[in-house]
Amino acid sequence: MAGKVALVTGAARGMGRAHCVRLAAEGADVIAVDVAGPLPSVRYEHATPEDLDETVRLVEKEGRRVVAARLDVRISRRCAVRWTARCRSSAGSTS
């Protein structure tokens, strides 16, 4: 994964966080996005901005670059694509 950039949604905790850390351990830089807040349709405890901060810390601990944002990709996939394009220049190529 060296030289690659991974875009991970739901990155603040659970499987999303696990994917961020694993990809970083394998050499990828990470773009980590999550709503990190309440969703009306979700009945379980929501992720928090602090959860997303912890994901950033764990990726950086692997020695990789990470760009994180609170973003709801359900609203518009185009917002994620535009955000990814903005980050691409600082992090490398996405895959």
Short mmCIF file of C-alpha atoms in Angstrom, two decimals:
data_model
loop_
_atom_site.label_atom_id
_atom_site.label_comp_id
_atom_site.label_asym_id
_atom_site.label_seq_id
_atom_site.Cartn_x
_atom_site.Cartn_y
_atom_site.Cartn_z
CA MET A 1 0.00 0.00 0.00
CA ALA A 2 3.03 2.29 0.04
CA GLY A 3 2.37 5.41 -2.01
CA LYS A 4 -1.41 4.90 -1.93
CA VAL A 5 -4.12 6.92 -0.22
CA ALA A 6 -7.17 5.20 1.24
CA LEU A 7 -10.51 6.95 1.71
CA VAL A 8 -12.36 5.41 4.66
CA THR A 9 -15.89 6.37 5.65
CA GLY A 10 -17.21 5.65 9.12
CA ALA A 11 -13.64 6.12 10.29
CA ALA A 12 -14.29 7.32 13.84
CA ARG A 13 -14.64 3.88 15.37
CA GLY A 14 -15.40 0.20 14.83
CA MET A 15 -14.64 -1.32 11.46
CA GLY A 16 -13.88 2.06 9.90
CA ARG A 17 -11.21 2.80 12.49
CA ALA A 18 -9.83 -0.73 12.16
CA HIS A 19 -9.54 -0.27 8.38
CA CYS A 20 -7.75 3.06 8.82
CA VAL A 21 -5.19 1.57 11.19
CA ARG A 22 -4.64 -1.56 9.08
CA LEU A 23 -4.20 0.41 5.86
CA ALA A 24 -1.77 2.74 7.62
CA ALA A 25 0.16 -0.24 8.99
CA GLU A 26 0.48 -1.49 5.42
CA GLY A 27 1.88 1.86 4.26
CA ALA A 28 -1.11 3.86 3.01
CA ASP A 29 -1.89 7.43 3.93
CA VAL A 30 -5.50 7.83 5.02
CA ILE A 31 -8.40 10.18 4.41
CA ALA A 32 -10.74 9.46 7.32
CA VAL A 33 -14.30 10.77 7.22
CA ASP A 34 -17.18 10.29 9.62
CA VAL A 35 -20.33 12.13 10.63
CA ALA A 36 -19.04 11.91 14.20
CA GLY A 37 -22.38 12.99 15.54
CA PRO A 38 -25.95 11.84 16.05
CA LEU A 39 -28.00 10.42 13.21
CA PRO A 40 -31.79 10.35 13.65
CA SER A 41 -32.16 6.86 12.20
CA VAL A 42 -29.42 5.26 14.34
CA ARG A 43 -30.46 3.89 17.72
CA TYR A 44 -27.04 2.93 19.05
CA GLU A 45 -24.45 5.30 20.51
CA HIS A 46 -23.01 7.57 17.83
CA ALA A 47 -19.36 8.31 17.11
CA THR A 48 -17.97 11.58 18.43
CA PRO A 49 -15.38 14.07 17.22
CA GLU A 50 -13.12 12.68 19.95
CA ASP A 51 -13.49 9.21 18.39
CA LEU A 52 -12.35 10.62 15.06
CA ASP A 53 -9.41 12.33 16.81
CA GLU A 54 -8.43 8.95 18.27
CA THR A 55 -8.44 7.41 14.79
CA VAL A 56 -6.11 10.18 13.65
CA ARG A 57 -3.80 9.47 16.58
CA LEU A 58 -3.70 5.76 15.80
CA VAL A 59 -2.94 6.32 12.10
CA GLU A 60 -0.19 8.79 12.96
CA LYS A 61 1.22 6.25 15.42
CA GLU A 62 1.75 4.00 12.38
CA GLY A 63 3.88 6.78 10.89
CA ARG A 64 1.42 7.66 8.12
CA ARG A 65 -0.24 10.89 7.11
CA VAL A 66 -3.94 11.30 7.79
CA VAL A 67 -6.50 13.92 6.85
CA ALA A 68 -9.77 13.71 8.79
CA ALA A 69 -13.08 15.48 8.44
CA ARG A 70 -16.59 15.33 9.80
CA LEU A 71 -18.54 14.64 6.64
CA ASP A 72 -21.87 12.95 5.88
CA VAL A 73 -21.36 11.10 2.62
CA ARG A 74 -25.03 10.06 2.59
CA ILE A 75 -26.02 13.57 1.60
CA SER A 76 -23.95 13.70 -1.55
CA ARG A 77 -21.26 11.38 -2.80
CA ARG A 78 -19.96 14.34 -4.79
CA CYS A 79 -18.95 16.08 -1.56
CA ALA A 80 -16.65 13.16 -0.73
CA VAL A 81 -15.21 13.11 -4.24
CA ARG A 82 -14.50 16.85 -4.17
CA TRP A 83 -12.97 16.58 -0.71
CA THR A 84 -10.82 13.65 -1.82
CA ALA A 85 -9.61 15.61 -4.84
CA ARG A 86 -8.65 18.50 -2.57
CA CYS A 87 -6.61 16.18 -0.37
CA ARG A 88 -5.01 14.23 -3.21
CA SER A 89 -2.31 16.82 -3.81
CA SER A 90 -1.10 16.63 -0.23
CA ALA A 91 -1.37 12.87 0.23
CA GLY A 92 -0.68 11.16 -3.12
CA SER A 93 -2.87 9.02 -5.38
CA THR A 94 -6.10 7.39 -4.22
CA SER A 95 -7.08 3.80 -4.83
#
